[in-house]
Coordinates of C-alpha atoms and ligand atoms in Angstrom, one line a residue:
M1 CA -25.5 0.1 -2.1
S2 CA -29.1 1.4 -2.1
A3 CA -29.8 4.5 -4.2
S4 CA -32.1 5.7 -1.4
F5 CA -29.0 6.8 0.5
D6 CA -27.3 10.1 -0.4
Y7 CA -23.9 8.6 0.4
D8 CA -22.3 5.3 1.1
V9 CA -20.5 6.7 4.2
I10 CA -20.8 9.9 6.2
I11 CA -17.8 11.1 8.2
A12 CA -18.1 13.7 10.9
G13 CA -14.7 15.5 11.6
G14 CA -11.9 16.4 9.2
G15 CA -8.9 15.7 11.4
P16 CA -6.3 13.0 10.4
A17 CA -8.8 10.1 11.2
G18 CA -11.7 11.5 9.2
S19 CA -9.5 12.6 6.2
S20 CA -7.7 9.3 6.1
A21 CA -10.9 7.3 6.0
A22 CA -12.4 9.7 3.4
I23 CA -9.4 9.4 1.1
H24 CA -9.2 5.6 1.3
L25 CA -12.9 5.2 0.7
A26 CA -13.2 7.9 -2.1
T27 CA -10.2 6.6 -4.0
R28 CA -12.0 3.2 -4.1
G29 CA -15.1 4.7 -5.6
A30 CA -17.3 5.1 -2.4
R31 CA -19.7 8.1 -2.2
V32 CA -18.4 9.9 0.9
L33 CA -19.6 13.0 2.7
L34 CA -17.1 14.6 5.1
A35 CA -18.4 17.4 7.4
E36 CA -15.9 19.4 9.4
Q37 CA -17.1 22.1 11.8
K38 CA -14.2 24.4 11.3
K39 CA -12.8 26.2 8.3
F40 CA -9.3 25.0 7.5
P41 CA -6.5 25.8 8.0
R42 CA -7.0 26.0 11.7
A43 CA -4.7 25.8 14.7
K44 CA -5.0 22.6 16.8
L45 CA -3.7 21.8 20.2
C46 CA -1.1 19.0 19.7
G47 CA 2.6 18.2 20.2
E48 CA 2.9 18.3 16.3
F49 CA 5.4 15.4 16.4
I50 CA 4.6 13.2 13.4
S51 CA 5.8 9.7 14.1
P52 CA 8.1 8.1 11.4
E53 CA 5.5 5.4 10.6
C54 CA 3.1 8.2 9.4
A55 CA 5.3 8.4 6.3
L56 CA 3.9 5.1 5.0
H57 CA 0.4 6.5 5.5
F58 CA 1.2 9.7 3.6
E59 CA 2.4 7.5 0.7
R60 CA -0.8 5.4 0.7
L61 CA -2.8 8.6 1.0
G62 CA -1.0 10.2 -2.0
I63 CA 0.1 13.2 0.0
V64 CA 3.9 12.9 0.5
D65 CA 4.7 15.9 -1.8
Q66 CA 2.1 18.1 -0.2
I67 CA 3.4 17.3 3.3
F68 CA 7.0 18.1 2.3
S69 CA 6.0 21.3 0.5
A70 CA 5.1 22.7 3.9
R71 CA 8.9 22.3 4.9
P72 CA 8.5 20.3 8.1
A73 CA 11.4 20.0 10.6
R74 CA 13.1 16.6 10.6
L75 CA 13.2 15.0 14.1
T76 CA 15.7 12.2 14.6
E77 CA 15.2 11.6 18.3
T78 CA 13.0 12.1 21.3
V79 CA 14.9 13.0 24.5
F80 CA 13.1 12.6 27.8
Y81 CA 14.3 14.9 30.6
S82 CA 13.7 14.3 34.3
R83 CA 13.1 17.4 36.5
R84 CA 16.7 17.5 37.5
G85 CA 18.0 17.3 33.9
K86 CA 18.8 13.6 33.6
S87 CA 18.0 12.5 30.0
V88 CA 17.4 9.4 27.9
S89 CA 17.0 9.3 24.1
V90 CA 14.8 7.3 21.9
P91 CA 16.0 7.5 18.2
S92 CA 13.2 7.9 15.7
A93 CA 14.9 5.1 13.7
W94 CA 13.5 2.6 16.2
F95 CA 10.0 3.2 14.8
G96 CA 11.0 2.0 11.3
A97 CA 9.6 3.5 8.1
N98 CA 12.3 6.0 7.0
G99 CA 13.4 6.5 10.6
V100 CA 12.7 10.3 10.7
A101 CA 9.8 12.0 12.5
L102 CA 8.5 15.3 11.3
G103 CA 7.6 18.5 13.1
L104 CA 4.8 20.3 11.3
S105 CA 1.9 22.4 12.5
R106 CA -1.5 20.8 12.5
A107 CA -2.8 23.8 10.6
E108 CA -0.6 22.8 7.7
M109 CA -0.9 19.1 8.0
D110 CA -4.7 18.8 8.5
A111 CA -5.5 21.3 5.7
R112 CA -3.4 19.3 3.2
L113 CA -5.1 16.1 4.2
L114 CA -8.6 17.6 4.0
R115 CA -7.8 19.1 0.6
R116 CA -6.6 15.7 -0.6
A117 CA -9.9 14.1 0.6
G118 CA -11.8 16.6 -1.7
D119 CA -9.4 15.9 -4.6
A120 CA -9.9 12.2 -4.1
G121 CA -13.7 12.6 -4.7
A122 CA -15.1 13.0 -1.2
H123 CA -17.8 15.7 -0.8
V124 CA -16.1 18.0 1.8
L125 CA -18.2 20.5 3.8
E126 CA -16.3 23.0 6.0
D127 CA -17.9 25.3 8.6
A128 CA -20.4 22.4 8.8
Q129 CA -21.2 21.0 12.2
V130 CA -22.9 17.6 12.6
T131 CA -25.5 18.3 15.2
N132 CA -27.5 15.2 15.4
L133 CA -27.9 11.6 14.3
L134 CA -30.8 10.3 12.2
F135 CA -32.2 6.9 13.4
D136 CA -34.3 4.3 11.6
D137 CA -35.3 1.1 13.4
A138 CA -32.6 1.8 16.1
A139 CA -29.9 2.1 13.5
V140 CA -28.0 5.3 12.6
R141 CA -29.0 6.1 9.0
G142 CA -27.6 9.6 8.6
V143 CA -26.9 13.0 10.3
V144 CA -28.1 16.5 10.6
V145 CA -25.5 19.1 9.5
K146 CA -25.7 22.8 10.4
Q147 CA -23.9 25.1 8.0
G148 CA -24.3 28.8 7.6
G149 CA -27.4 28.9 9.8
R150 CA -29.1 26.2 7.7
E151 CA -29.8 22.6 8.7
S152 CA -29.5 19.7 6.1
R153 CA -30.2 16.0 6.5
Y154 CA -27.9 13.5 4.8
H155 CA -28.5 9.7 4.7
A156 CA -26.0 6.9 4.6
P157 CA -25.9 3.3 5.9
V158 CA -22.6 3.9 7.7
T159 CA -21.5 6.9 9.7
L160 CA -18.0 7.4 11.1
D161 CA -17.5 9.5 14.3
A162 CA -14.1 11.2 13.7
T163 CA -14.8 14.2 15.9
G164 CA -11.8 13.5 18.1
R165 CA -11.8 13.5 21.9
T166 CA -15.3 15.2 22.0
R167 CA -16.8 12.0 20.5
A168 CA -19.7 14.3 19.5
L169 CA -21.7 11.5 17.7
A170 CA -20.9 8.7 20.0
R171 CA -22.0 10.8 23.0
R172 CA -25.3 11.5 21.3
A173 CA -25.8 7.7 20.6
E174 CA -24.9 6.9 24.2
R175 CA -27.0 9.8 25.6
N176 CA -28.2 7.8 28.6
G177 CA -24.9 6.1 29.3
T178 CA -22.0 8.5 29.3
K179 CA -21.1 10.7 32.2
L180 CA -18.8 13.7 31.8
H181 CA -15.9 13.2 34.2
R182 CA -14.3 16.2 36.0
A183 CA -11.2 17.0 34.0
P184 CA -8.1 16.5 36.2
L185 CA -5.7 17.8 33.5
V186 CA -5.3 20.8 31.3
A187 CA -3.2 20.9 28.1
F188 CA -1.8 24.1 26.5
K189 CA 0.1 24.8 23.3
A190 CA 1.6 27.8 21.5
H191 CA 4.3 28.4 18.8
F192 CA 7.6 30.1 19.9
A193 CA 10.6 31.8 18.4
D194 CA 14.0 31.8 20.0
T195 CA 13.9 28.6 22.0
T196 CA 17.1 26.6 22.3
V197 CA 15.6 23.2 21.7
A198 CA 18.3 20.8 20.3
A199 CA 18.2 20.6 16.5
G200 CA 16.5 17.4 15.3
A201 CA 15.1 16.6 18.8
C202 CA 11.7 16.4 20.3
E203 CA 12.4 17.2 24.0
I204 CA 10.0 15.9 26.6
Y205 CA 10.1 17.5 30.1
F206 CA 8.7 15.9 33.2
Y207 CA 7.6 18.0 36.2
R208 CA 5.1 17.7 39.1
G209 CA 1.7 16.6 37.8
G210 CA 2.5 16.5 34.1
Y211 CA 4.9 16.8 31.2
G212 CA 5.5 18.9 28.1
G213 CA 7.1 18.6 24.7
L214 CA 9.2 21.1 22.8
S215 CA 10.3 20.5 19.2
S216 CA 10.9 22.4 15.9
I217 CA 8.2 22.8 13.3
E218 CA 8.2 24.7 10.0
N219 CA 9.5 28.3 9.5
G220 CA 12.1 28.1 12.2
L221 CA 9.5 28.0 15.0
S222 CA 9.2 25.6 18.0
N223 CA 5.9 24.1 19.3
L224 CA 5.5 24.0 23.0
C225 CA 2.7 21.7 24.2
F226 CA 2.3 20.6 27.8
I227 CA -0.1 19.0 30.2
A228 CA -0.5 20.2 33.8
S229 CA -2.8 19.3 36.7
A230 CA -6.0 21.3 36.8
R231 CA -5.0 22.2 40.5
D232 CA -1.7 23.7 39.4
V233 CA -3.4 25.6 36.5
R234 CA -6.0 27.1 38.9
A235 CA -3.2 28.1 41.3
C236 CA -1.6 30.0 38.4
G237 CA -4.9 31.8 37.7
A238 CA -5.3 29.8 34.5
D239 CA -2.5 32.0 33.0
A240 CA -0.5 29.9 30.5
E241 CA 2.6 32.0 30.8
R242 CA 2.6 31.6 34.6
V243 CA 2.0 27.8 34.3
V244 CA 5.1 27.7 32.0
R245 CA 7.2 29.7 34.5
E246 CA 6.0 28.1 37.7
V247 CA 5.2 24.5 36.7
V248 CA 6.9 23.5 33.4
C249 CA 10.1 25.3 34.2
Q250 CA 10.5 23.3 37.4
N251 CA 12.2 21.1 34.9
Q252 CA 15.8 22.3 34.6
R253 CA 16.1 21.6 30.9
A254 CA 12.8 23.4 30.1
A255 CA 13.9 26.4 32.1
K256 CA 17.0 26.6 29.9
T257 CA 15.5 26.0 26.5
L258 CA 12.6 28.4 27.1
R259 CA 14.6 31.2 28.8
N260 CA 14.4 33.6 25.9
A261 CA 11.4 32.1 24.0
K262 CA 8.9 34.5 22.6
A263 CA 5.3 33.3 21.9
Q264 CA 4.3 33.9 18.3
T265 CA 0.7 32.6 18.5
P266 CA -2.1 32.8 21.0
W267 CA -2.3 30.0 23.5
L268 CA -4.7 27.2 22.9
A269 CA -6.0 25.2 26.0
V270 CA -8.2 22.2 26.4
T271 CA -9.2 20.0 29.4
L272 CA -8.4 16.3 29.2
E273 CA -10.9 13.9 30.6
K274 CA -10.0 10.3 30.0
F275 CA -7.3 8.2 28.3
G276 CA -7.8 4.8 26.7
R277 CA -10.4 3.0 24.6
H278 CA -14.1 4.0 24.1
K279 CA -16.9 2.1 22.3
L280 CA -16.0 1.3 18.7
S281 CA -19.6 1.0 17.6
P282 CA -21.8 3.0 20.0
A283 CA -24.9 2.3 17.8
K284 CA -25.8 0.2 14.9
G285 CA -24.4 1.8 11.7
L286 CA -22.0 4.1 13.7
L287 CA -18.3 3.4 14.1
T288 CA -15.7 5.5 15.9
I289 CA -12.2 6.2 14.6
G290 CA -9.2 8.2 15.8
D291 CA -9.4 9.8 19.2
A292 CA -13.2 9.2 19.2
A293 CA -12.3 5.5 19.4
S294 CA -9.2 5.7 21.7
F295 CA -7.1 8.5 23.2
I296 CA -3.5 7.3 23.5
D297 CA -1.1 9.1 25.9
P298 CA 0.4 12.1 24.1
F299 CA 4.0 11.4 25.3
T300 CA 4.0 8.4 22.9
G301 CA 3.7 10.8 20.0
S302 CA 1.5 8.3 18.2
G303 CA -2.1 9.8 18.4
M304 CA -1.9 11.0 14.8
L305 CA -0.5 7.7 13.7
M306 CA -3.5 5.9 15.3
A307 CA -5.9 8.3 13.7
L308 CA -4.5 7.7 10.2
E309 CA -4.3 3.9 10.9
S310 CA -7.8 3.6 12.3
G311 CA -9.2 5.7 9.4
E312 CA -7.6 3.2 7.0
L313 CA -8.8 0.2 9.0
A314 CA -12.4 1.4 9.0
A315 CA -12.2 2.2 5.3
N316 CA -10.9 -1.3 4.5
V317 CA -13.8 -3.0 6.4
I318 CA -16.4 -0.6 4.9
S319 CA -15.0 -1.3 1.4
N320 CA -15.5 -5.0 2.0
H321 CA -19.0 -4.3 3.0
L322 CA -19.7 -2.1 -0.1
S323 CA -18.3 -4.9 -2.3
G324 CA -20.6 -7.5 -0.6
S325 CA -18.0 -9.6 1.1
V326 CA -19.1 -8.3 4.5
K327 CA -22.8 -8.8 4.3
D328 CA -24.6 -6.6 6.8
I329 CA -24.1 -3.8 9.3
D330 CA -23.8 -6.2 12.3
E331 CA -21.0 -8.1 10.6
L332 CA -19.4 -4.8 9.6
S333 CA -19.2 -3.7 13.3
A334 CA -18.0 -7.1 14.4
K335 CA -15.2 -7.2 11.8
Y336 CA -14.2 -3.6 12.6
K337 CA -14.1 -4.3 16.4
A338 CA -12.0 -7.5 15.9
A339 CA -9.6 -5.8 13.6
Y340 CA -9.3 -2.7 15.8
K341 CA -8.6 -4.7 19.0
Q342 CA -6.0 -6.8 17.3
R343 CA -4.3 -3.8 15.9
F344 CA -4.4 -1.4 18.9
D345 CA -5.1 -3.1 22.2
S346 CA -1.6 -4.1 23.1
R347 CA -0.2 -0.6 22.6
L348 CA -3.0 0.9 24.6
R349 CA -2.2 -1.5 27.4
V350 CA 1.5 -0.6 27.4
C351 CA 0.7 3.1 27.5
S352 CA -1.7 2.7 30.3
L353 CA 1.1 1.0 32.3
M354 CA 3.5 3.9 31.5
R355 CA 1.0 6.6 32.3
R356 CA 1.7 6.4 36.1
A357 CA 5.4 7.1 35.5
A358 CA 4.6 10.0 33.2
F359 CA 2.5 11.8 35.8
T360 CA 4.7 11.1 38.8
P361 CA 8.1 12.9 38.6
G362 CA 9.8 10.6 41.2
I363 CA 8.9 7.5 39.1
A364 CA 9.7 9.3 35.8
A365 CA 13.2 10.1 37.1
I366 CA 13.7 6.5 38.2
A367 CA 12.4 5.2 34.8
I368 CA 14.7 7.6 32.9
R369 CA 17.7 6.4 35.0
V370 CA 16.8 2.7 34.6
F371 CA 15.9 2.9 30.8
G372 CA 19.1 4.9 30.3
L373 CA 21.1 1.8 31.2
S374 CA 19.9 -0.4 28.3
D375 CA 19.3 0.4 24.7
H376 CA 17.5 -3.0 24.4
V377 CA 15.0 -2.3 27.2
R378 CA 14.3 1.2 25.8
H379 CA 13.8 -0.2 22.3
V380 CA 11.4 -2.9 23.5
I381 CA 9.3 -0.4 25.4
A382 CA 9.3 2.2 22.6
R383 CA 8.1 -0.5 20.1
G384 CA 5.5 -1.6 22.6
T385 CA 3.7 1.8 22.1
R386 CA 3.4 1.0 18.4
R387 CA 1.9 -1.6 16.1
P388 CA 2.6 -5.3 17.1
S389 CA 4.9 -7.2 14.8
K390 CA 3.3 -8.5 11.5
A391 CA 3.5 -12.1 12.9
N392 CA 0.9 -11.1 15.5
V393 CA -1.5 -9.4 13.2
A394 CA -3.8 -11.6 11.2
S395 CA -5.2 -10.4 7.8
L396 CA -8.5 -9.1 9.1
D397 CA -7.7 -5.7 7.5
Ligands
FAD401 C1 -1.6 17.6 24.7 C2 -1.7 16.7 23.5 C3 -0.5 16.6 22.7 C4 -0.5 15.7 21.6 N1 0.7 15.5 20.9 C5 0.7 14.7 19.9 C6 1.9 14.5 19.1 O1 2.9 15.2 19.3 N2 1.9 13.6 18.1 C7 0.8 12.8 17.8 O2 0.8 12.0 16.9 N3 -0.4 13.0 18.5 C8 -0.4 13.9 19.5 N4 -1.6 14.1 20.2 C9 -2.8 13.3 19.8 C10 -3.4 13.9 18.5 O3 -3.6 15.2 18.6 C11 -4.7 13.1 18.2 O4 -4.5 11.7 18.4 C12 -5.2 13.4 16.8 O5 -5.5 14.7 16.6 C13 -6.5 12.6 16.6 O6 -7.0 12.8 15.3 P1 -8.6 12.7 15.1 O7 -8.8 13.0 13.6 O8 -9.1 11.5 15.7 O9 -9.2 14.0 15.9 P2 -9.0 15.5 15.8 O10 -7.6 15.8 15.3 O11 -9.4 16.0 17.1 O12 -10.0 16.0 14.7 C14 -11.4 16.0 14.9 C15 -12.0 17.0 14.0 O13 -13.4 16.9 14.1 C16 -14.0 18.2 14.1 N5 -15.3 18.1 14.8 C17 -15.6 18.0 16.1 N6 -16.9 17.9 16.3 C18 -17.5 18.0 15.1 C19 -18.9 18.0 14.7 N7 -19.9 17.9 15.6 N8 -19.1 18.1 13.4 C20 -18.1 18.3 12.5 N9 -16.8 18.3 12.9 C21 -16.5 18.1 14.1 C22 -13.0 19.1 14.8 O14 -13.1 20.4 14.4 C23 -11.7 18.5 14.3 O15 -11.2 19.1 13.2 C24 -1.7 15.0 21.3 C25 -2.9 15.2 22.0 C26 -2.9 16.1 23.1 C27 -4.1 16.3 23.8

């Protein structure tokens, strides 16, 4: 790679996607800059359900001991509750790996991943916001980073947008094209003491206009994360406690498990704009990974898995480029897009079909009753939200 570049790869965003890509690339000798706008550890709005397949990624990332040193809760099933309290269970074992999901705060998980990226050799900047892209001949050739009131310019032939749902870099590249949609949904999260969530379960509650998840995390606390319609949130004066009481607790099971719950952290809230896939290469030299590439429905509990997986996928294709077997940036984008679609498109399609049920309590109740009749049907649908079988995945990655 040309010495005129400061780095081989620049990564904006130090969530699971950015850290995964940085660790895989740096351990293979690439010169990596990772710029994260926050100082870690930081709280993050998320269900904090770490799907069982993430264990394989933690192994490949060399971070298993660090994750377990945070004492995550072990989650052996996800139980979906209709408004009236009917339930259906999906065992974590159906997702393979070691068959156990983990409950761990994003503050702990993300900080450990970012630290590992630095240990692996990536140059990690915190409190460092990527504010602009540098173009040369219509190709992205670097970024502007603002840190402590100072702006610096860094150059690399490949830049990864790992800034999550904000897609900060992709939006800049698509400046003329992307419209901001009016957000129809609002998500909230806080940690609680004294819930009565079942041990080892991630409980999902459906109610009018949304759904929420409650599960154990480290230190004997529970994480409550839920999505409600913007209309209902406005009707509750945007007061999270009121939304819990008047909307989430329409679900009988939620009303029971949250009866004596006490919030231990401030509420976090974000608006949600759009699910599904975005552009994978919004400009020459710029690839998207994690939520910046696709936002999968949270009830699948697989967003972090997709973030880790797409970070690794991008790192594999970029490594082939650095070693010369993928010859130029156009071929790099084409290979990444093909590998990404093959890996993720079918699960994104399954989730978009299930989305309607998730946001319509009547349909959710019928689905819970019907899926409750057959382990086989439940198993097939649960697997559909994950990676296709090996037989369907060619060796592009
Ligand atoms: C309500 C809700 C519940 C969810 N529950 C779950 C769940 O239980 N399990 C699960 O697996 N997934 C869940 N998800 C999805 C999961 O949170 C995401 O898929 C995952 O965080 C994506 O990781 P990422 O690295 O792509 O982005 P993020 O985790 O969003 O990380 C992006 C990082 O980029 C940084 N950044 C942003 N802009 C800039 C910039 N300009 N410069 C530098 N840094 C920048 C941010 O500070 C952030 O640290 C949930 C999502 C929502 C909305």
